[in-house]
XYZ file of C-alpha atoms in Angstrom:
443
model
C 0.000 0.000 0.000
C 2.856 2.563 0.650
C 4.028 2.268 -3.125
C 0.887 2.682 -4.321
C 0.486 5.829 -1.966
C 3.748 6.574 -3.627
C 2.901 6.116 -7.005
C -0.743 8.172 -6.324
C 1.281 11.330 -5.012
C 3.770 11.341 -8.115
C 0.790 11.140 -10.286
C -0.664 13.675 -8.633
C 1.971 15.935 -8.522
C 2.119 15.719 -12.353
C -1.682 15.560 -12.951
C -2.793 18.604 -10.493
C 0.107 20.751 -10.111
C 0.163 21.592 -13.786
C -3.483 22.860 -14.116
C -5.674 23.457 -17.270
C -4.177 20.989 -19.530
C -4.124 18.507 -16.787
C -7.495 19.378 -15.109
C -9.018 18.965 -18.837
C -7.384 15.502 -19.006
C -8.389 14.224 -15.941
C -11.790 15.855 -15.475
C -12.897 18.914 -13.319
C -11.055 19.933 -10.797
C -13.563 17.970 -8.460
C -13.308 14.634 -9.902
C -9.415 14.934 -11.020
C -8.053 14.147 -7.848
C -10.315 11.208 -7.638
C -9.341 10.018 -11.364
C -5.787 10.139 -10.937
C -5.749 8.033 -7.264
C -7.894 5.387 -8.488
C -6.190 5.107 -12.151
C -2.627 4.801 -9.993
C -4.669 2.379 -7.784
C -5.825 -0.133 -10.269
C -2.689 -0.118 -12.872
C -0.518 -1.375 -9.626
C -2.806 -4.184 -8.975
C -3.265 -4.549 -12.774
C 0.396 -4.652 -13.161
C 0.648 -7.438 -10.691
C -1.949 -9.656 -12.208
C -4.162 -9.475 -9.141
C -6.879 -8.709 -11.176
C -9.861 -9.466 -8.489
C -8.676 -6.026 -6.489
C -7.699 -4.182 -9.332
C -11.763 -4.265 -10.784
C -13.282 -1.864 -8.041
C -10.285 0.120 -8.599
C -10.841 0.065 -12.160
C -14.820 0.971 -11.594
C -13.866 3.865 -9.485
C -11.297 5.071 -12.056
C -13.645 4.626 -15.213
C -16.543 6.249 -12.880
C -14.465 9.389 -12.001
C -12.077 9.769 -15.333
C -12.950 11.007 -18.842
C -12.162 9.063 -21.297
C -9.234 10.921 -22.382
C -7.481 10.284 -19.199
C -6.237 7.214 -20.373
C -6.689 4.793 -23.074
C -5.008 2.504 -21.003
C -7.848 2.656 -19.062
C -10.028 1.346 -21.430
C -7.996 -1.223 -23.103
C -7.267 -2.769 -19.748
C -11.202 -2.515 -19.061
C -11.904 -4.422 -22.140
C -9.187 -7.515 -20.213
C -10.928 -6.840 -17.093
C -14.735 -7.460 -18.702
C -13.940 -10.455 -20.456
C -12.445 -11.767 -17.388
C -15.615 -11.062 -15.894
C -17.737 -12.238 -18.453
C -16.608 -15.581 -18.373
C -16.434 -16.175 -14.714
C -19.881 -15.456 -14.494
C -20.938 -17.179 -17.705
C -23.706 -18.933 -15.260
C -25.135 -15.712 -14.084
C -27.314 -14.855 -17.481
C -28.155 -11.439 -16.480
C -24.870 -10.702 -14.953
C -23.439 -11.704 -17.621
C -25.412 -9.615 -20.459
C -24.541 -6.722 -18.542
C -21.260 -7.269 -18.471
C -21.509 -7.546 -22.303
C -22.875 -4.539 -23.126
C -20.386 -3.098 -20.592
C -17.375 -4.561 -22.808
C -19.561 -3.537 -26.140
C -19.520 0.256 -24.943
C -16.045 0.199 -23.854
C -15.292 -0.777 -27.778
C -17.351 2.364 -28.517
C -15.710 4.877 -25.848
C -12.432 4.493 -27.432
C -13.229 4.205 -31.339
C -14.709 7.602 -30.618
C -12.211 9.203 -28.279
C -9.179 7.634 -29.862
C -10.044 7.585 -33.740
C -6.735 6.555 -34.685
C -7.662 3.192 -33.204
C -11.289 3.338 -34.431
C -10.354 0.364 -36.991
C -8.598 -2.051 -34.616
C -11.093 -1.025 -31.867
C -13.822 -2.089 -33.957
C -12.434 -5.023 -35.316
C -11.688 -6.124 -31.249
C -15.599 -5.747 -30.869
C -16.440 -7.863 -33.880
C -14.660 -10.559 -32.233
C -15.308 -10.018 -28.811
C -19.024 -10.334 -30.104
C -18.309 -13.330 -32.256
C -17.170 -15.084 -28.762
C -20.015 -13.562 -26.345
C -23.107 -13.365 -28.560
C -22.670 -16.229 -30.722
C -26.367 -17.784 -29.499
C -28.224 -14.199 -30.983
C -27.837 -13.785 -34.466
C -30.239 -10.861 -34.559
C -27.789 -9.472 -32.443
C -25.025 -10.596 -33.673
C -26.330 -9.504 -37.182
C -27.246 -6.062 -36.038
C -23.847 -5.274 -34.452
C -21.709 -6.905 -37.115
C -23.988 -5.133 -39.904
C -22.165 -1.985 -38.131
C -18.712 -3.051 -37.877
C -18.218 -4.137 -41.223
C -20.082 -1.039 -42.877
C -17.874 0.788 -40.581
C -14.419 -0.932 -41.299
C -15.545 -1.602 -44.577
C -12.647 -3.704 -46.149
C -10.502 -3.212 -43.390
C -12.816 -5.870 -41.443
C -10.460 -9.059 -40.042
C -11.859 -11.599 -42.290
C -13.040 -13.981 -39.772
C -15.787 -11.905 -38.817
C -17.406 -12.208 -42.129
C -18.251 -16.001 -41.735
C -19.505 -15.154 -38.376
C -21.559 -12.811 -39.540
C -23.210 -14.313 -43.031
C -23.631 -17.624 -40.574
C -26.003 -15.301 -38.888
C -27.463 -13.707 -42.038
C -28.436 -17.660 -43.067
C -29.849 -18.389 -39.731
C -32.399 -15.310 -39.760
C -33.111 -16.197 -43.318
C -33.575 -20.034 -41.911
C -36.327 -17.787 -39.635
C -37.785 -15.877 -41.813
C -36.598 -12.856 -40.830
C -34.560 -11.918 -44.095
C -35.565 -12.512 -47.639
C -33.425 -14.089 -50.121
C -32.960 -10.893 -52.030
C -31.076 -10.003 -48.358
C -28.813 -13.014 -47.836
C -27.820 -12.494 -51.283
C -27.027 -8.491 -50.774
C -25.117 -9.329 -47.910
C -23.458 -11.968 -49.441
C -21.896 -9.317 -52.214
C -21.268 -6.929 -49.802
C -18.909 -9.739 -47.808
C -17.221 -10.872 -50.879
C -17.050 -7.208 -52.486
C -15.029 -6.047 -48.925
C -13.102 -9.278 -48.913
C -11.944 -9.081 -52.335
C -10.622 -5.166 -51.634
C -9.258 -6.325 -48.600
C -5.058 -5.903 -48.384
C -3.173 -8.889 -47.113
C 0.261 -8.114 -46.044
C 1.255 -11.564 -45.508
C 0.803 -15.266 -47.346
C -1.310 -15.912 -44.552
C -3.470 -13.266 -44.467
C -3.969 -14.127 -48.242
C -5.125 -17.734 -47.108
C -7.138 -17.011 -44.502
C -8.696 -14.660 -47.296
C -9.534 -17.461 -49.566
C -11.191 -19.970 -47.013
C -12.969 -17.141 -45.435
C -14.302 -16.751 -49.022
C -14.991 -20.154 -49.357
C -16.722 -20.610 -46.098
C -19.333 -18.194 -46.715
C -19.749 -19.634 -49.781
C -20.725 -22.980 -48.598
C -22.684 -21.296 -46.324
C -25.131 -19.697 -49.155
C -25.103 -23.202 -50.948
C -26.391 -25.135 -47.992
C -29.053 -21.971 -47.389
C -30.706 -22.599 -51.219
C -31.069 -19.605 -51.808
C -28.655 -19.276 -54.820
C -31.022 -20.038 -57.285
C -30.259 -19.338 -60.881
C -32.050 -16.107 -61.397
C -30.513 -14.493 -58.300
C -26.980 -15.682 -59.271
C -27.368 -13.750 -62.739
C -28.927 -10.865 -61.011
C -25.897 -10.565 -58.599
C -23.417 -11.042 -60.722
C -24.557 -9.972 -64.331
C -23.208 -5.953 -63.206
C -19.977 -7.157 -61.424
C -18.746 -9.295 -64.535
C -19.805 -6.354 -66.861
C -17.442 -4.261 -64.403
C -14.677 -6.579 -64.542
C -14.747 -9.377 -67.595
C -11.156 -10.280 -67.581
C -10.984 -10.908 -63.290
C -10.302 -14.490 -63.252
C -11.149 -15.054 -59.790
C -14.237 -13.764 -60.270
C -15.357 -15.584 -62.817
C -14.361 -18.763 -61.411
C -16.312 -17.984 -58.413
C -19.629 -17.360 -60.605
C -18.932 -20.660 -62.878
C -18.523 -22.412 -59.214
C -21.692 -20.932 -57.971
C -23.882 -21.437 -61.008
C -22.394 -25.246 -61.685
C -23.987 -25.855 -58.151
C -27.125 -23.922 -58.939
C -29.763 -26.227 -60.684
C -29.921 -25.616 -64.560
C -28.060 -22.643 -64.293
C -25.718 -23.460 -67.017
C -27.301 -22.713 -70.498
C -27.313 -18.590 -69.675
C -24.967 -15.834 -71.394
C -23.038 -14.992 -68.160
C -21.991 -18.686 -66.897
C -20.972 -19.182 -71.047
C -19.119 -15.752 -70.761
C -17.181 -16.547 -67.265
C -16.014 -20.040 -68.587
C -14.741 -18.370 -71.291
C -12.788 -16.040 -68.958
C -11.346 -18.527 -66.899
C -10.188 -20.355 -69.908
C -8.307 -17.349 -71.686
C -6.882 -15.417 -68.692
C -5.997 -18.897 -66.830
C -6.242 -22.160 -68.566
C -5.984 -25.260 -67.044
C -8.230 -28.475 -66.299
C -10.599 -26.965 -64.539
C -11.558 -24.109 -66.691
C -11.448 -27.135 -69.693
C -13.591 -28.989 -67.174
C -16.419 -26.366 -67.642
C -16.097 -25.647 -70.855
C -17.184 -29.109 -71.622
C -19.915 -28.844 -69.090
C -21.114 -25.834 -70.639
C -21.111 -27.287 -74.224
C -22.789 -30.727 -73.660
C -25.275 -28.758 -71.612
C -25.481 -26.921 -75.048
C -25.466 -30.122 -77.554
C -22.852 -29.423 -79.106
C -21.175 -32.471 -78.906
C -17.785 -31.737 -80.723
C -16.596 -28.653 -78.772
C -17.651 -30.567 -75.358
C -15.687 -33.784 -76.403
C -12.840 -31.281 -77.030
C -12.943 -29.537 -74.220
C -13.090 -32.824 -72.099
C -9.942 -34.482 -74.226
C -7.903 -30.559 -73.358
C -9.232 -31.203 -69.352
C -7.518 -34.746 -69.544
C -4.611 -33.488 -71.108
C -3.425 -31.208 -68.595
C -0.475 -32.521 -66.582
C -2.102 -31.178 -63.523
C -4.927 -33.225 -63.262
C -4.535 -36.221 -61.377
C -5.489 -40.001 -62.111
C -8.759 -40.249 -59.490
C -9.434 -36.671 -61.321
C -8.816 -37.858 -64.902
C -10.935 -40.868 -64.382
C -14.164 -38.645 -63.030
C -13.130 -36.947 -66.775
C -12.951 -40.045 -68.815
C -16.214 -41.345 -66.942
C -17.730 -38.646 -67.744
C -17.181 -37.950 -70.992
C -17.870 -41.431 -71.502
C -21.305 -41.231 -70.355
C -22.371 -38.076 -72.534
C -20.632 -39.289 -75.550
C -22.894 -42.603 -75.249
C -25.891 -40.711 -74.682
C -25.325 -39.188 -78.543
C -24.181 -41.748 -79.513
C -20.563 -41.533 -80.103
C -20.271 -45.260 -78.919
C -16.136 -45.684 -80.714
C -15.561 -42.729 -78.119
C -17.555 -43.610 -75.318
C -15.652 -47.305 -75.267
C -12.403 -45.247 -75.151
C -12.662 -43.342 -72.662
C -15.105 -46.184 -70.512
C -11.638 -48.377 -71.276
C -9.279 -45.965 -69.431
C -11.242 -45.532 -65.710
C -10.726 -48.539 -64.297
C -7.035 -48.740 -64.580
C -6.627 -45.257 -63.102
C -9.772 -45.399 -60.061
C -10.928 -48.975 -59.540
C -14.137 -47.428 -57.152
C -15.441 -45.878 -60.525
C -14.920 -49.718 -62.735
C -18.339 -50.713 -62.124
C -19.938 -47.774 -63.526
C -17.364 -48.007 -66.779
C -18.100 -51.588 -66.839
C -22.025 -50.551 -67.249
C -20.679 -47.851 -70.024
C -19.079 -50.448 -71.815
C -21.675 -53.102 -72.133
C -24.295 -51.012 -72.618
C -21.959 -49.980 -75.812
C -21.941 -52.974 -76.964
C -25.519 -54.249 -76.391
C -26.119 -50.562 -78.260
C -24.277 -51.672 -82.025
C -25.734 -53.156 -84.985
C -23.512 -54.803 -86.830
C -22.648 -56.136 -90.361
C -22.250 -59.350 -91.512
C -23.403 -62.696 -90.979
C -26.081 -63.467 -88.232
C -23.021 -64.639 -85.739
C -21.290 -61.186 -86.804
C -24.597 -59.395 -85.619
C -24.860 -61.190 -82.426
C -21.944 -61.421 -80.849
C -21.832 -58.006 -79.453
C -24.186 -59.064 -77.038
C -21.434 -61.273 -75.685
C -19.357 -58.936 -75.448
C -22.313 -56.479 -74.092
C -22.686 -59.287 -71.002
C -18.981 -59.768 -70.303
C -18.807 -56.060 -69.571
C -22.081 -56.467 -66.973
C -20.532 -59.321 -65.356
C -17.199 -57.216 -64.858
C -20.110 -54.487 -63.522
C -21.288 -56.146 -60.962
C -18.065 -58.395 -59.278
C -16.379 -54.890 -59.166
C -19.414 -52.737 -57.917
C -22.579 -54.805 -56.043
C -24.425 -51.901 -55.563
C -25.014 -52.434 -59.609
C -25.541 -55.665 -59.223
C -29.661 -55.132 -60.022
C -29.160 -52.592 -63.350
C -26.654 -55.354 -64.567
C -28.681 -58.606 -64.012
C -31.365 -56.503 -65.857
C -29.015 -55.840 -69.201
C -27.734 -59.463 -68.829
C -31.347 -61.123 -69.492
C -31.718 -58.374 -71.841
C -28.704 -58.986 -74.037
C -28.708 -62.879 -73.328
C -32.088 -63.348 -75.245
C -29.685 -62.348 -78.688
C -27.722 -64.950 -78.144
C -27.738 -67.148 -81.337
C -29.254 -70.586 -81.195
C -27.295 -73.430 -81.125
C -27.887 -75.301 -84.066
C -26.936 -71.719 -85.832
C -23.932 -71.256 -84.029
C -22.693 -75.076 -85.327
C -23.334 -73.827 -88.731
C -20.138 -71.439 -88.616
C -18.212 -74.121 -86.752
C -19.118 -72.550 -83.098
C -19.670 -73.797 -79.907
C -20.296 -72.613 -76.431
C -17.436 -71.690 -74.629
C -15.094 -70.937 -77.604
C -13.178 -68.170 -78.034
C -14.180 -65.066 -80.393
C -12.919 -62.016 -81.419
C -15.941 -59.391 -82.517
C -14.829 -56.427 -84.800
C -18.098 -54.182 -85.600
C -18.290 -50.371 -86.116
C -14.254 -49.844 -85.330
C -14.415 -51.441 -81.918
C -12.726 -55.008 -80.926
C -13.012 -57.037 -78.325
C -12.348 -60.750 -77.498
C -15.099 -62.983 -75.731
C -16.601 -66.327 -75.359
C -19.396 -68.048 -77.909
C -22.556 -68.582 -75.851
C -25.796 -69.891 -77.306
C -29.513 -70.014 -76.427
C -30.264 -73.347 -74.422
């Protein structure tokens, strides 16, 4: 107690003894005294970490000083509160008034000390993120603030913080979907001007960015019309930004047929020029077999595949998938290609090729003889066999095409007439495809 009685006089000496400056400082000449005993009072105790007697000190301090006495003061009142706060995280009203305590302790110094307004404000975001995390209207209403405040300058976690509470009032009816989507622009407008000064900054950037994106998929509420609506005037503003037109092809690829529109063709088309690679080849073809036109989308899928980037489990989601539209028009020489190369490079995805690949076969008509025009179906049931043993989840749609394709098979006494029997081996060329497989008849 005698140092602090110490420290209090030397304070004192310098607050009082120098008048109008000082008085102004420290209050009127009433409460100055007061101000500068009790600030001396609680920064010893503070100092010492013996934070349970430096809080009535503080009180006293914060009760007689102006806030231009110290900012000290309020920065350590913003420790003391959270201290507080969660000592008494039992004591509901206690602990609400505590909050808005610490809220308007934020608020005292971003308007006293302006300098700090940003950080301040920013310290409040997160303060809130941590103590009012079970109210989004309140969290949404005191974010909405901080951010229009800080404006880019807003730490980047806050922003998922804030459009999770945006999604939960919107889960409640309380905002629109025209509203999640304005304050989903306004997030990703302020994040995209925001500055990082280090790598990390710039990659807690981009999964802040791709958190709140997630976010507005799993709320529904990107449906096609308000995708073009949001972003038809920001692409207009900025047609060669890469990173923003991969965001709207990611957004609209997840949006249900939103692919067939001027703005998704024009972004893929971006993305391809200013930075090529698989992916923007990827969605190219999407974009063109949406379209029908079956030559650029085979083209497009053949550049994806090509790219040294692309890995084996991603080439074979490729090949399987170019597989499957180029069967559906009928382009059955390059559907059996690119069926033939999954397997090899993801075995999980064989069972599906193996369907592909019969179902090419069991889909050609053939010259020749009758033989010549019946054994694809051989060839169509090997392939359904291969299905199932590889995948039994397919086991049902391939048992189906095998008593489909078996009923071809030729009858016996026909198959003797070309010197055939069951169980033979046979190689079947038709339509620029060959395969080898075993003679079966009809019993």
């Amino acid at each position: 107690m005698k140092k602090i009685a110490l420290i209090f006089l030397a304070v004192l000496m310098m607050g009082v003894g120098s008048v109008p400056a000082s008085a102004q400082k420290y209050g009127t000449t009433a409460d100055s005294t007061e101000c500068i005993k009790y600030l001396s009072f609680y920064l010893e105790h503070f100092k010492l970490k013996n934070y349970d007697e430096a809080i009535p000190q503080w009180r006293k301090a914060y009760k007689y000083c102006p806030p231009t006495a110290s900012q000290n003061m309020l920065i350590h009142g913003t420790s003391l509160m959270r201290m507080l706060i969660n000592k008494n995280s039992r004591n509901v009203i206690y602990r609400d008034e505590l909050i808005d305590s610490l809220m308007t302790l934020h608020d005292v110094r971003a308007e006293y000390y302006p300098k700090y307004a940003v950080t301040v404000m920013n310290n409040k975001g997160l303060d809130l993120v941590n103590f009012v995390k079970d109210d989004p209207q309140k969290l949404y209403d005191e974010l909405s603030k901080i951010i229009d405040f800080n404006k880019s300058k807003t730490r980047p976690s806050i922003y998922v913080n804030y459009f999770n509470a945006v999604n939960l009032l919107y889960g409640n009816g309380v905002l629109n979907a025209e509203a999640v989507m304005a304050n989903y622009s306004k997030c990703v407008d302020y994040l995209s001007a925001y500055d990082p000064k280090k790598e990390r900054e710039k990659e807690e950037v981009d999964k802040v960015k791709e958190a709140i994106e997630n976010i507005l998929i799993a709320s529904q509420v990107a449906s096609c019309d308000n995708l073009i609506e949001l972003y038809t005037p920001r692409f207009a503003e900025n047609p060669d930004d890469a990173a923003l037109a991969s965001n709207i092809v990611k957004m609209m690829s997840m949006a249900e047929d939103c692919m067939d529109n001027d703005l998704y063709l024009n972004a893929v088309n971006t993305m391809h020029r200013v930075e090529p690679s698989h992916t923007s080849a990827y969605f190219l073809f999407k974009l063109y077999s949406s379209r029908g036109d079956v030559d650029q989308a085979l083209k497009f899928i053949d550049e994806a595949i090509a790219y040294p980037e692309s890995d084996d489990l991603t080439d074979a989601d490729y090949y399987l998938q170019a597989a499957t539209f180029a069967l559906t028009e009928g382009r059955y020489v390059y559907a059996n290609n690119a069926a033939s190369k999954v397997p090899a490079l993801d075995p999980s995805l064989a069972g599906k090729a193996y369907i592909i690949l019969g179902t090419v076969w069991g889909s050609q008509v053939c010259k020749g003889n009758d033989i010549d025009k019946r054994a694809p179906y051989w060839v169509a049931v090997d392939y359904m066999m291969k299905a199932k043993k590889a995948d039994p989840s397919l086991a049902e749609e391939a048992n189906q095409s095998i008593a489909r394709y078996s009923q071809y098979y030729p009858q016996t006494g026909d198959a003797f007439m070309y010197d055939l029997t069951d169980g033979m081996s046979y190689t079947v060329s038709c339509n620029g495809m060959r395969a080898v497989t075993t003679v079966r008849t009809q019993k």
